[in-house]
Structure formats: C-alpha cells, structure tokens
Amino acid sequence: MRFVVFGREPRVDTPRRRAEFSERLRWPVIERVYQRPPIHPMPVIKPSCVRDLKLRVNLADVISRVVTLRKAGGTRLKGLCPFHNEKTPSFHVDADKGYYKCFGCGKAGDAITFVRDTEQLNFTEAVEALGKRFGIVIEFEEGSGGPTTAERSLRQEIFDLHDVAAEHFHQALKAKDATGEFFQDYWTTKRRFAAEIADEFKIGAADAHGSGLGPALLRRKFSEEALRRCGLFFIYDDAPITLGALRPRFRGRLMIPIRDHQGRVVAFTARQTELTPSDDPAREAKYVNSPETPIFTKGNLLFNLDRARTSVGDGKPFVLVEGQLDAIRCWSVGLKTAIAPQGTSITEGQLVLLRRYHAQVECFFDRDTAGQKASLRFLPLALKAGLEVRFLTLAGSGKLDPDLLFLERGLAGYDEVRRDAQSAMQFACHSVLPDPAGASAEMRSRAAQTVFEIITSAESEVTRSAFVTEAATHLRLGALAAAKDFEALVARQSRQAAARPLPANDAESASGPGTPDGGQKSKSAQLVHTPERDLLMLCLHFEALGKPLSHAVPPDWVDREHPAGALLNRFLGEFEQDAWPGRDHLDGLLENAEERTLVATLLFENPAIEDPNKVAQEGLKQLRARALEPRMRQIELALANPHADIEADPISLLKERDKLQRQLRTPLVLAAGV
Ligand SMILES: [Zn+2]
C-alpha cells in the first residue's frame, strides 16, 4: 500500500493509518498527511532572508492583486476586506510600515501572512511565492533540505502541473498535424474566433486519444500524488503510476483553461467536438469540467475574473454571461469586463468574490427559458451579496444569444442592449407578471408576494424600501399598500423563523458569543461540546499529550462525520508519526474554511484546565463508551431473548460480551510515547 512508503519503522502500518487509508479510498479528499514525508526535515528559510523579503516586497502591490485599494489619507490605503464579507471598506493597509489590519474582523498581518491566508499556502510556500513574484532568491538553512520535488506542497505542484498541461494542450492546437489543423479550423471557422484569441486565453486541444499529456507530465517528474489528484486522468487506486495507468479524462475536445482570480490555471473546461471518441464516458456532454481538486472548487470561481477585475470601474460594470466562450467573445470585441460562472449555477461564494472588486453587475443571459430562470435565481443571491444588478435584454428580438449579438455587431451590440437595460425590479416584476395591465388584483398581489420574497434578500433597509416602491409601480399596486404587505411578509418570516425548532447546534450558537462573521453553520459546529472537541483542545493547548493520545484513541472510536472528529484523527495521525508541525504551523493540515475556523476558535479559547490528564481520561472514557456500549446492549438483548431470531449463536455472543466487558473495564492509561 502506498502510505507504507512514507512511514517509519516499526510503526508503519498502524490501525489509524489503515483506517484513514480505507477511508480515503471511499472519500478521495485532500489529505496532506500522506504527502508530507516525515523522513526529511522541513526546509527552513533563513531568517535574514525573510527579513530582507519583507523590506523589499511592496505590501500594496501584494494586496492589490486581491483587493482594490483606494487612498485613505496619509500613506494609508483601504479596501473591502478579503477575509470577511463587507460592503464598506474597513481593511486598512499601511504600505510604509508593511502591515494591514481590518477593523471589521480584526485580521492583521504582513505580506507573508496575507499571501498565506489568501492563497492557502503554508509559511514556506508563501515566502517562496513572494520571492518568485518579486524576483528575490529564497535561501534555506544549510542541511534543512531546501525544496525538492518531494517537499513542495501538493497544491503548488498541481498548480505547476496545470501550467504544463495548459501549454501542452495549446501547442497541440497550434501543431501542424491533423489534430492541430482540425482544432484550428474548429476555432476560426466554426466558433469564429481569431487565432490570436486562442493564444491570449491559451486555448488548447486534446487529441482523440489524449495520448500526449501523460508522457509530457511523466518527463517533468511530477509526483505520483500530484498525478493522481490533478483531475486530468482516471487512475485505478492501486495501479502503479505508469504511462498505461494514466487514462486521460479529456479526449478529442477543445480545452479552455480555467484560471482563479489570481490568474493561475486551476482546471479545464473541455468542449465536445467531432473528434470526441464514442467511448468517452461523457460523450454526450457538450462541456466536461475538471473534477474538484486540491486547487479547484467550482463554487468559488468565476471564469475570466482574473482579467475582468482589472478593467471594472466607474461606468464599467461586470457583465455576467452564461458560458466561458460567451465571455471570450465579449473580450474579443473589446468588452473586457465579462465573466461567466464556473459550472451550471451561480453560487453565493462566486458573488461574494465578485463584490470584492466592484458592486455593479449586468446580467446578460440567453433569452430562452433556461437563461431567464437562471437570471431569476441569480437575483436574490446578488442582492444578498450587496451587488447592484441590471439585466441586459434586447427589446423585440426573439432568441437573444450574447455570442451571436457581439459576433455580428461587436461593441455596438453592447451599447444597444445597455440602452434597453432593465433594473432589478423591472426584470423581476416582468418575469413574474408579464402583463400587469391585463391582470386581476389578485394576480398582481400574488406576483407582489413573489417579488417581495426576492427583496427580503437585500440587507439594507433603504434598498429594500426603494425596491418595494419600484415594484409597486411596475405591478400597478398602491405604494402604501405594497409597503404594508411587505412589512407583513417580513413579520411573518421572522415569526416562522422563531417558531422553527432550532437544531441543537443552532440553539447553542444563538446564545453563545458570535464572531462578527463566518457562516452560522460552521459557528454552531464549533460550539457543540463533544469528546472529540475536548481532545482536540488538549492537542492544541497541551501538545505533549498528543503522542500518548495517539496511542490511546483507536481511529474508529472517533466520529469523523464532524470536523472536530476528522481533525482529531488527522492530528493524532501526525503525532503518531512524530510529524506534528506544532500548533502555530497547522496550515498544511487544515483542509477547508470550517476546519480553519474551528482551530482558530480553539486556539483563541483560554481553557481553564487544571488537570489536562484528567480531561484526557474523561474524553477517552466517553469515546470508548460511545463506541462499545451500543453493541453491549445489543448482545444482552439477544441473550435475554434466546428464541428470537437474532444473529449469531449464544456462545460466540457470550465471548464477545466478555471481551467488550474487559475492554470497558480496562483502566485508560495515557502512556508516554511508545
Ligand atoms: Zn475583515
């Protein structure tokens, strides 16, 4: 099995590793535990080099890649905080001093922490990324290893791999062979794009066999883990990585690189063509996307945002179109602010990301039913994110396709649809009730309810009341009556929310002290009191207990369904392997925002624990009882009803009961490291 390679003698194939490994086969999620080889020491960057880097890096440059900054008096700049959702800027940057601080959520730090937190890198990776960006050579302490292929983070490696893949596909499209000629013709004749646009977006081609990519990546010596996790291949779990094992996901398709908001290629969208082979598992799908990988989450990504965000500004709002090729079409006619959702539906995460750069969005979807439905779904999410929305439509035309419009009329087509743009309320009212003049009072009142429900997504009272007034006009309702109806709806909604029985978690979070931001769900998850949470707390505040705990807690006692349990198992795995990085260097072990928030919350808590050993014993006892007692009761029930048709024979049941009793009676000792 693979993990053996990274283990240490003699505790290589431990039960925890085995359990986690079989878990991973079922849930192939990010698990950095396996990619850190504990045999090599982590490379240590020279402190002098870090000091030098901080002096030479311009913090404003670093931050303005992510946040649009404006002058805020003196040497200060400010913008919308990237760490919490806000509508007025409270994120301040002092470029001279090299520090930033958000007065909304309290996040503060320097260039390195900023890169670490916004790009999800660990300290070493963040320093390396900054060094690369500003042309500063990073020096490592002698003997500490320095970055070799094996030690680079998996994420960084998958980024690099995508760069190589994008270049590979692009060269295949430009090649003077049959495949290249087919795709060049497809691009220029069928899609009617200029060849330069293919260069600009690095559009590529996967040939009918998808054969070239595997060898190209193997030549570059990417790690086995990166090849397995990059999403570009189907690989059987236990197959050794050979050329034959790399079965390409994309064959005979036009390859569109997907970049994150910082311009890094993180995935591909692949368009079906005549060359798509008949045995492609997704043969019928027009577009196939990369699966989610350590560097790609669909819900947090908007196509072309990396370019569009530098072009938005006064009078130049974002233009949201349906597909990637629509966005490329807009770009090709000089409309540089177009973006497209990644995947089929727009998510709150995408819009919050958008709001960070500019508040105005023009929604320009196809005029067919699907496009209209998508627009209506988009509106409440946009209002919630605090976006100002307008809808572009072309009066009189039947089926309006942005691609065709811009292809035929260029930028003039954009000016044309803008003249007929609808406000959010115009669009919503018209979609819900196309002919208010011919509608009965009852129909108009019903339509108003639907529109009002959309309006409740907006947070600002001023916005809400302006919307209600406007909607009343469009739906031909009295302004006063509409306002009353809206208030009644809001009151009804809050009554319903109050009457709904809160799940246990929410009840706690409602009474507990909340952080200014962060989702309700994750907040409540952190406050639930479980033995897992207690032990996690001990791992963080009494690190010496980690190793003994790792021997005392079998992985299957832990409830991995919840973040605290998943983290506990991961942390104990690190302790067991002597690979615990220390509580200040946990970035590499945390897989998602929920886990990061949970750990931050636990670190900030000041536990008044007098006897950590006792707390550990108590937690262990609870875990053990929870794991063993239900089975104990089951057995006793079966023994008490010998004639009921229940499972095994009494003798083996008795044996099992004795074993369980012994286990439950065994004193729980926390032995020092084995
Ligand atoms: Zn903030």
XYZ file of C-alpha atoms and ligand atoms in Angstrom:
675
model
C 0.000 0.000 0.000
C 1.142 3.438 -0.794
C 1.375 5.015 2.631
C 3.939 2.486 3.718
C 6.485 4.308 1.616
C 6.253 7.364 3.846
C 6.044 5.565 7.175
C 8.704 4.917 9.772
C 9.819 1.609 11.127
C 8.466 -0.057 13.145
C 5.080 1.657 13.416
C 4.370 1.837 9.740
C 1.081 0.076 9.260
C -0.774 1.372 12.305
C -4.517 0.887 12.786
C -5.067 4.633 12.399
C -3.231 4.741 9.115
C -5.152 1.702 7.942
C -8.482 3.219 8.912
C -7.640 6.525 7.311
C -6.397 4.793 4.218
C -9.559 2.789 3.706
C -11.497 5.957 4.434
C -9.564 7.726 1.730
C -10.442 5.101 -0.838
C -14.064 5.973 -0.226
C -13.596 9.706 0.125
C -10.755 10.899 -2.039
C -10.432 14.276 -0.380
C -7.431 16.428 0.329
C -5.185 14.635 2.769
C -1.877 16.283 3.197
C -0.927 13.737 5.803
C 0.196 11.441 3.043
C 2.206 13.826 1.023
C 4.467 15.061 3.746
C 7.357 12.656 4.004
C 8.348 12.848 7.666
C 11.717 11.294 6.896
C 13.001 14.586 5.500
C 13.133 17.632 7.751
C 11.028 20.586 6.592
C 13.204 23.104 4.795
C 13.858 26.154 6.933
C 14.172 29.545 5.293
C 16.998 31.725 6.579
C 15.618 34.366 8.973
C 17.784 37.030 7.295
C 16.141 36.144 4.022
C 12.642 36.576 5.491
C 13.614 39.994 6.896
C 15.046 41.010 3.545
C 11.937 39.858 1.742
C 9.643 41.900 3.995
C 11.723 45.007 3.305
C 11.772 44.579 -0.431
C 8.207 43.497 -1.084
C 5.682 46.287 -1.593
C 2.668 45.348 0.506
C 0.303 47.489 -1.584
C 1.348 45.537 -4.700
C 0.784 42.244 -2.955
C -2.644 43.172 -1.630
C -3.926 44.955 -4.729
C -3.764 41.656 -6.614
C -6.689 40.621 -4.471
C -8.254 43.821 -3.110
C -8.974 47.063 -4.941
C -7.297 49.718 -2.787
C -8.112 53.399 -2.536
C -6.291 56.232 -0.761
C -7.318 56.657 2.866
C -5.253 59.642 3.962
C -1.514 59.816 4.590
C 0.320 56.694 3.479
C -2.718 54.567 4.193
C -4.889 52.706 1.729
C -8.154 50.910 2.243
C -10.451 48.454 0.529
C -13.010 45.720 1.063
C -11.716 43.055 3.412
C -10.903 39.745 1.703
C -11.399 37.859 4.955
C -14.968 38.820 5.723
C -17.954 39.906 3.707
C -18.494 43.645 3.907
C -19.898 46.429 1.834
C -17.978 49.410 3.157
C -14.189 49.195 3.309
C -12.654 48.612 6.725
C -9.496 46.863 5.532
C -6.578 49.263 6.003
C -3.098 48.921 4.549
C -0.055 50.814 5.666
C 2.371 50.088 2.858
C 5.219 52.033 4.511
C 5.041 50.041 7.698
C 4.275 46.852 5.815
C 1.174 45.969 7.839
C -2.534 45.580 7.165
C -5.426 45.494 9.574
C -9.141 45.009 9.167
C -11.231 46.985 11.622
C -14.213 44.801 10.792
C -12.951 41.323 11.581
C -9.628 42.080 13.234
C -7.410 40.210 10.768
C -3.983 41.799 10.650
C -0.557 40.916 9.377
C 2.196 41.446 6.850
C 2.829 40.445 3.242
C 3.622 36.855 4.167
C 0.522 36.256 6.272
C -1.568 37.901 3.576
C -0.312 35.534 0.883
C -0.553 32.611 3.271
C -4.182 33.355 4.114
C -5.495 34.415 0.734
C -3.743 31.727 -1.278
C -3.960 28.948 1.292
C -0.223 28.369 1.395
C 1.947 27.480 4.344
C 4.653 29.836 5.547
C 7.422 28.396 3.379
C 5.222 28.329 0.295
C 4.073 31.893 0.887
C 7.666 33.120 1.179
C 8.568 31.218 -1.973
C 5.573 32.627 -3.859
C 6.515 36.194 -2.871
C 10.137 35.565 -3.771
C 9.136 34.339 -7.199
C 6.825 37.309 -7.763
C 9.374 39.939 -6.721
C 12.483 38.248 -8.082
C 14.049 37.562 -4.685
C 16.105 34.406 -4.266
C 14.977 32.412 -1.238
C 17.800 30.858 0.779
C 17.359 27.893 3.073
C 19.239 26.951 6.219
C 22.014 24.542 5.407
C 21.167 20.911 5.884
C 17.471 21.653 6.206
C 16.870 20.175 2.793
C 15.505 23.046 0.790
C 12.645 22.431 -1.544
C 12.949 19.279 -3.590
C 10.182 17.901 -5.729
C 9.056 15.668 -2.884
C 8.838 18.515 -0.417
C 6.984 21.070 -2.481
C 3.434 21.256 -1.400
C 0.942 19.211 -3.312
C -1.046 22.305 -4.178
C 1.939 24.130 -5.602
C 2.825 21.054 -7.585
C -0.677 20.752 -9.018
C -0.555 24.430 -9.992
C 2.709 23.775 -11.826
C 1.260 20.666 -13.418
C -1.667 22.668 -14.774
C 0.723 25.193 -16.296
C 2.494 22.400 -18.117
C -0.810 20.833 -19.186
C -2.198 24.140 -20.491
C 0.944 24.711 -22.527
C 0.819 21.142 -23.796
C -2.799 21.453 -24.980
C -2.114 24.842 -26.517
C 0.848 23.545 -28.528
C -1.328 20.638 -29.701
C -3.848 23.136 -31.056
C -1.154 25.058 -32.903
C 0.617 21.979 -34.269
C 0.843 21.450 -37.985
C -0.647 17.973 -37.880
C -4.118 16.559 -38.454
C -5.287 17.249 -34.884
C -3.878 20.777 -34.870
C -5.451 21.560 -38.222
C -8.831 20.223 -37.126
C -8.874 22.367 -33.995
C -7.532 25.487 -35.714
C -10.346 25.155 -38.227
C -12.858 24.479 -35.430
C -11.713 27.623 -33.610
C -11.634 30.020 -36.526
C -14.375 28.670 -38.808
C -16.877 27.014 -36.530
C -16.531 29.187 -33.416
C -15.478 32.227 -35.493
C -12.718 33.387 -33.151
C -9.411 34.945 -34.259
C -6.292 32.814 -33.840
C -4.773 35.477 -31.534
C -7.608 34.998 -29.052
C -6.615 31.322 -28.763
C -3.103 32.500 -27.885
C -4.361 35.046 -25.398
C -6.524 32.549 -23.478
C -4.186 29.639 -24.148
C -6.990 27.648 -25.733
C -5.842 24.111 -26.441
C -6.714 20.767 -27.897
C -6.825 17.246 -26.500
C -6.349 14.805 -29.364
C -8.747 11.899 -29.878
C -6.587 9.558 -27.773
C -5.474 12.184 -25.276
C -2.148 10.473 -25.644
C 0.432 13.239 -25.441
C -0.219 14.649 -21.979
C 0.817 11.647 -19.873
C 4.340 11.375 -21.316
C 4.784 15.155 -21.109
C 3.960 15.131 -17.377
C 5.979 11.998 -16.614
C 9.008 13.614 -18.277
C 8.640 16.544 -15.873
C 8.799 14.104 -12.948
C 5.610 15.202 -11.183
C 4.937 13.183 -8.051
C 2.591 10.239 -8.009
C 0.263 12.075 -5.654
C 0.048 15.110 -7.952
C -0.725 12.908 -10.948
C -3.416 11.068 -9.016
C -5.013 14.204 -7.658
C -4.787 16.658 -10.578
C -8.072 15.535 -12.111
C -6.681 15.153 -15.624
C -6.598 11.356 -15.526
C -8.665 8.393 -14.452
C -6.316 6.184 -12.432
C -7.205 2.977 -10.610
C -6.444 3.439 -6.932
C -3.877 0.707 -6.562
C -2.396 0.903 -10.033
C 1.270 1.851 -10.033
C 1.814 5.055 -11.977
C 2.968 4.057 -15.418
C 2.124 5.528 -18.781
C -0.566 2.882 -19.235
C -2.215 3.714 -15.910
C -2.759 7.364 -16.861
C -6.072 7.199 -18.695
C -6.803 10.727 -19.934
C -10.059 12.338 -18.822
C -10.193 14.658 -21.831
C -10.071 13.287 -25.360
C -10.971 14.913 -28.666
C -12.100 18.113 -27.001
C -11.334 21.826 -27.189
C -9.551 22.713 -23.957
C -10.330 26.000 -22.203
C -8.034 26.700 -19.241
C -9.869 27.898 -16.133
C -7.946 30.413 -14.054
C -8.587 31.513 -10.498
C -8.904 35.202 -9.646
C -5.124 35.425 -9.420
C -4.684 34.140 -12.955
C -3.375 30.664 -12.104
C -4.661 27.784 -14.242
C -6.572 25.531 -11.827
C -8.767 23.410 -14.098
C -10.069 22.914 -17.626
C -13.413 23.059 -19.343
C -13.459 20.768 -22.355
C -15.847 21.367 -25.287
C -17.106 18.394 -27.247
C -16.107 18.255 -30.929
C -16.449 15.785 -33.794
C -13.216 14.200 -32.582
C -14.654 13.280 -29.162
C -14.444 9.460 -29.236
C -17.547 7.315 -28.801
C -16.122 5.581 -25.719
C -15.724 8.868 -23.836
C -17.698 8.268 -20.620
C -19.158 11.753 -21.031
C -19.545 11.540 -24.806
C -22.915 13.285 -24.836
C -21.850 16.155 -22.577
C -21.156 19.322 -24.533
C -18.872 20.564 -21.793
C -16.872 18.484 -19.355
C -15.110 20.125 -16.415
C -12.181 19.068 -14.301
C -13.393 17.484 -11.071
C -12.772 19.328 -7.820
C -9.131 19.010 -6.780
C -6.929 20.466 -4.044
C -6.696 23.648 -6.144
C -10.157 23.780 -7.736
C -13.520 24.434 -6.075
C -16.253 25.234 -8.577
C -18.385 27.331 -6.262
C -15.612 29.837 -5.634
C -14.592 30.551 -9.162
C -15.712 32.846 -11.950
C -14.298 32.458 -15.425
C -12.222 35.457 -16.583
C -12.414 37.228 -13.219
C -8.609 37.470 -13.197
C -8.737 39.766 -16.229
C -12.134 41.407 -15.793
C -11.374 42.644 -12.266
C -8.626 44.896 -13.582
C -10.977 46.531 -16.107
C -14.048 47.252 -13.980
C -14.660 50.739 -12.645
C -16.985 53.700 -12.940
C -19.356 53.093 -15.833
C -17.690 49.752 -16.488
C -19.600 47.118 -14.519
C -19.014 43.399 -14.629
C -21.021 41.676 -17.344
C -22.154 38.225 -16.299
C -22.663 35.880 -19.257
C -23.624 32.215 -19.248
C -20.645 30.403 -20.714
C -16.896 30.666 -20.973
C -16.998 31.064 -24.745
C -19.512 33.926 -24.330
C -17.041 35.650 -22.008
C -14.218 35.116 -24.506
C -16.460 36.536 -27.250
C -17.062 39.673 -25.169
C -13.326 40.026 -24.621
C -12.638 39.612 -28.324
C -14.871 42.575 -29.235
C -13.323 44.767 -26.561
C -15.776 44.206 -23.704
C -13.160 43.345 -21.103
C -15.333 43.027 -18.003
C -17.249 39.860 -18.896
C -17.244 36.899 -16.524
C -19.027 33.538 -16.502
C -19.994 31.213 -13.665
C -17.982 28.017 -13.466
C -20.396 25.144 -13.702
C -24.095 25.471 -14.222
C -25.363 27.509 -11.320
C -24.183 30.675 -9.677
C -23.241 30.425 -6.040
C -23.098 32.870 -3.178
C -19.339 32.289 -2.930
C -18.835 33.458 -6.502
C -20.824 36.644 -5.917
C -19.074 37.497 -2.672
C -15.801 37.182 -4.570
C -17.164 39.483 -7.263
C -18.340 42.067 -4.754
C -14.797 42.407 -3.536
C -13.836 44.152 -6.769
C -16.898 46.038 -7.918
C -20.514 46.424 -6.868
C -22.207 46.673 -10.254
C -23.117 43.713 -12.401
C -25.020 43.492 -15.637
C -26.578 40.100 -16.111
C -26.678 39.063 -19.749
C -28.053 35.561 -20.128
C -29.705 33.900 -23.105
C -33.272 34.907 -23.573
C -34.511 31.314 -23.581
C -36.379 29.893 -20.605
C -33.276 28.355 -19.036
C -31.474 31.685 -19.235
C -34.417 33.556 -17.716
C -34.745 31.051 -14.888
C -31.030 31.347 -14.177
C -31.386 35.144 -14.072
C -34.199 34.896 -11.533
C -32.170 32.517 -9.358
C -29.224 34.882 -9.603
C -31.120 37.979 -8.424
C -31.717 37.154 -4.717
C -28.149 35.854 -4.350
C -26.832 39.055 -5.886
C -28.970 41.227 -3.611
C -27.747 39.268 -0.627
C -24.127 39.829 -1.658
C -24.846 43.562 -1.878
C -24.486 43.809 -5.651
C -26.284 46.358 -7.803
C -27.812 44.424 -10.656
C -29.147 45.342 -14.067
C -30.393 42.967 -16.716
C -29.412 43.324 -20.339
C -32.115 42.466 -22.828
C -32.742 43.297 -26.430
C -36.261 44.513 -26.995
C -38.154 42.864 -29.800
C -35.723 40.086 -30.682
C -36.835 36.525 -30.217
C -33.991 34.338 -29.036
C -31.140 36.551 -27.969
C -27.741 34.985 -27.790
C -24.961 37.251 -26.495
C -22.415 35.315 -28.548
C -24.221 35.944 -31.817
C -25.051 39.546 -30.981
C -21.447 40.505 -30.257
C -20.131 38.458 -33.158
C -22.360 40.321 -35.572
C -22.392 43.792 -34.090
C -19.284 43.948 -31.922
C -19.122 46.512 -29.137
C -22.026 48.423 -30.733
C -24.207 45.461 -29.781
C -23.290 46.023 -26.143
C -24.225 49.719 -26.279
C -27.507 48.706 -27.846
C -28.534 46.237 -25.133
C -27.429 48.653 -22.439
C -29.861 51.264 -23.662
C -32.693 48.797 -23.001
C -31.271 47.503 -19.720
C -33.795 46.669 -17.016
C -33.411 47.433 -13.336
C -33.567 44.531 -10.907
C -37.223 45.254 -10.082
C -38.247 45.817 -13.690
C -36.787 42.454 -14.556
C -38.228 40.607 -11.566
C -41.723 42.075 -11.979
C -41.784 41.473 -15.690
C -40.655 37.853 -15.265
C -43.264 37.160 -12.607
C -46.125 39.048 -14.246
C -45.506 39.984 -17.900
C -48.802 41.842 -18.361
C -49.820 43.689 -15.182
C -52.329 45.852 -17.055
C -54.399 42.831 -18.016
C -54.035 41.056 -14.650
C -56.605 40.867 -11.856
C -55.926 42.460 -8.465
C -55.424 39.017 -7.010
C -52.849 38.049 -9.645
C -50.991 41.284 -9.011
C -50.985 40.712 -5.273
C -49.653 37.161 -5.741
C -46.919 38.443 -8.053
C -46.027 41.052 -5.434
C -45.527 38.328 -2.818
C -43.031 36.552 -5.088
C -41.140 39.753 -5.811
C -41.198 40.780 -2.131
C -39.621 37.486 -1.186
C -36.756 38.292 -3.543
C -36.460 41.756 -1.989
C -36.017 40.299 1.516
C -32.612 39.026 0.332
C -31.316 42.597 0.326
C -29.890 43.563 3.680
C -30.108 47.341 3.557
C -33.428 48.820 4.727
C -33.001 51.739 2.331
C -32.557 49.401 -0.620
C -35.494 47.268 0.445
C -37.874 50.193 0.717
C -36.751 51.642 -2.634
C -37.305 48.220 -4.230
C -40.786 47.887 -2.742
C -41.794 51.304 -4.068
C -40.432 50.488 -7.507
C -42.054 47.050 -7.609
C -45.394 48.605 -6.667
C -45.206 50.871 -9.704
C -44.384 48.005 -12.066
C -47.108 45.777 -10.656
C -49.645 48.620 -10.519
C -50.146 48.472 -6.779
C -50.609 51.358 -4.369
C -47.270 52.302 -2.770
C -48.699 52.386 0.734
C -50.498 49.068 0.448
C -47.351 47.489 -1.022
C -45.236 48.751 1.868
C -47.739 47.324 4.361
C -47.825 43.967 2.577
C -44.042 43.860 2.558
C -43.861 44.576 6.284
C -46.413 41.843 6.918
C -44.277 39.394 4.911
C -41.149 40.293 6.888
C -43.023 39.888 10.168
C -44.404 36.517 9.036
C -40.940 35.343 8.031
C -39.408 36.251 11.372
C -42.293 34.580 13.236
C -41.744 31.428 11.199
C -38.020 31.537 11.847
C -38.647 31.911 15.585
C -41.215 29.103 15.661
C -38.953 26.664 13.850
C -37.353 24.392 16.437
C -33.667 25.128 16.395
C -31.428 22.137 15.900
C -29.287 21.565 18.993
C -26.275 23.216 17.404
C -28.076 26.399 16.430
C -29.566 26.773 19.868
C -26.080 26.915 21.300
C -24.757 29.310 18.720
C -27.710 31.637 19.248
C -26.830 32.063 22.904
C -23.075 31.864 22.544
C -20.871 34.781 21.656
C -20.608 35.009 17.867
C -17.698 36.154 15.802
C -18.526 39.146 13.592
C -18.528 36.987 10.505
C -18.440 33.441 9.265
C -21.332 31.176 8.430
C -23.890 30.306 11.074
C -23.419 26.661 10.316
C -19.711 26.498 10.974
C -20.080 28.649 14.071
C -22.562 26.263 15.560
C -20.466 23.248 14.636
C -17.609 24.686 16.658
C -19.647 25.188 19.769
C -21.008 21.676 20.065
C -19.442 20.051 23.045
C -18.133 16.606 22.176
C -15.298 14.440 23.481
C -13.626 14.988 20.101
C -13.643 18.732 20.649
C -12.186 18.330 24.155
C -9.371 16.114 22.933
C -8.712 18.470 20.036
C -8.427 21.278 22.562
C -5.869 19.239 24.506
C -3.842 18.539 21.358
C -3.628 22.289 20.737
C -3.022 23.568 24.263
C -1.162 20.631 25.785
C 0.823 19.365 22.852
C 2.775 16.891 24.988
C -0.418 14.880 25.357
C -0.739 14.404 21.596
C 1.546 11.434 21.293
C 0.103 9.429 24.233
C -3.403 10.216 22.989
C -2.496 8.956 19.527
C -1.783 5.543 21.065
C -4.816 5.539 23.332
C -7.524 6.519 20.826
C -8.344 3.965 18.144
C -9.418 5.804 14.989
C -12.783 4.065 14.824
C -13.837 5.475 18.193
C -13.779 8.920 16.632
C -16.779 10.366 14.827
C -15.294 11.504 11.553
C -18.562 12.927 10.252
C -17.891 16.141 12.133
C -14.950 18.490 11.591
C -13.713 18.063 15.169
C -13.509 14.289 14.710
C -11.925 14.482 11.272
C -9.324 16.912 12.628
C -8.691 14.868 15.755
C -7.894 11.787 13.724
C -5.671 13.746 11.384
C -3.820 15.444 14.242
C -3.337 12.194 16.155
C -2.027 10.617 12.941
C 0.616 13.349 12.833
C 1.520 12.851 16.495
C 1.752 9.122 15.990
C 4.178 9.590 13.112
C 6.191 12.201 15.030
C 5.244 14.620 12.286
C 3.256 17.126 14.374
C 4.260 20.514 12.963
C 3.416 22.474 16.123
C 0.230 24.389 16.764
C 1.476 27.549 15.068
C 2.138 25.752 11.815
C -1.068 23.909 11.163
C -1.957 25.460 7.803
C -0.859 22.376 5.926
C -3.147 20.142 7.957
C -6.341 22.141 7.544
C -8.447 21.337 4.549
C -11.270 23.818 4.486
C -12.598 27.022 5.968
C -14.647 25.187 8.574
C -11.600 23.390 9.924
C -9.530 26.564 9.930
C -12.229 28.426 11.858
C -12.609 25.580 14.315
C -8.876 25.510 15.056
C -8.714 29.316 15.333
C -11.632 29.253 17.768
C -9.973 26.577 19.902
C -6.653 28.400 19.836
C -8.269 31.640 20.970
C -10.095 29.945 23.811
C -8.277 30.096 27.081
C -9.142 26.771 28.604
C -9.109 26.791 32.372
C -7.902 23.230 32.565
C -6.169 22.344 35.801
C -5.518 18.717 35.149
C -5.240 18.031 31.422
C -4.610 14.345 32.100
C -7.967 14.045 33.790
C -9.709 15.786 30.896
C -7.995 13.387 28.523
C -9.105 10.363 30.544
C -12.646 11.661 30.646
C -12.716 12.250 26.885
C -11.290 8.798 26.260
C -13.880 7.218 28.512
C -16.699 8.939 26.682
C -15.361 7.893 23.291
C -14.983 4.319 24.467
C -18.443 4.165 25.954
C -19.942 5.602 22.805
C -18.070 3.118 20.650
C -18.654 -0.060 22.683
C -21.812 0.253 24.746
C -24.443 0.085 21.986
C -23.030 -3.282 20.902
C -23.004 -4.428 24.520
C -26.719 -3.641 24.886
C -27.448 -5.402 21.607
C -25.752 -8.559 22.826
C -27.519 -8.519 26.163
C -30.837 -8.145 24.408
C -30.039 -11.096 22.171
C -29.005 -13.235 25.141
C -32.169 -12.339 27.038
C -34.357 -13.496 24.144
C -32.715 -16.751 23.096
C -35.595 -17.725 20.849
C -35.850 -14.522 18.940
C -34.265 -14.898 15.581
C -31.187 -12.809 16.253
C -27.830 -13.293 14.623
C -25.032 -15.497 15.964
C -25.046 -18.425 18.438
C -25.085 -17.694 22.192
C -21.556 -18.965 22.755
C -19.886 -16.506 20.444
C -22.163 -13.774 21.773
C -21.030 -14.574 25.313
C -17.421 -14.491 24.200
C -17.930 -11.160 22.542
C -19.664 -9.797 25.639
C -16.783 -10.844 27.862
C -14.337 -9.207 25.539
C -16.342 -5.983 25.499
C -16.682 -6.037 29.287
C -12.964 -6.433 29.651
C -12.375 -3.561 27.243
C -14.809 -1.336 29.086
C -13.224 -2.133 32.451
C -9.621 -1.696 31.386
C -8.240 1.413 33.013
C -7.407 4.022 30.425
C -3.781 4.950 30.780
C -2.018 7.615 28.868
C 1.402 6.112 28.439
C 4.226 8.363 27.398
C 5.360 7.832 23.790
C 5.870 4.213 22.782
Zn -12.202 41.831 7.724
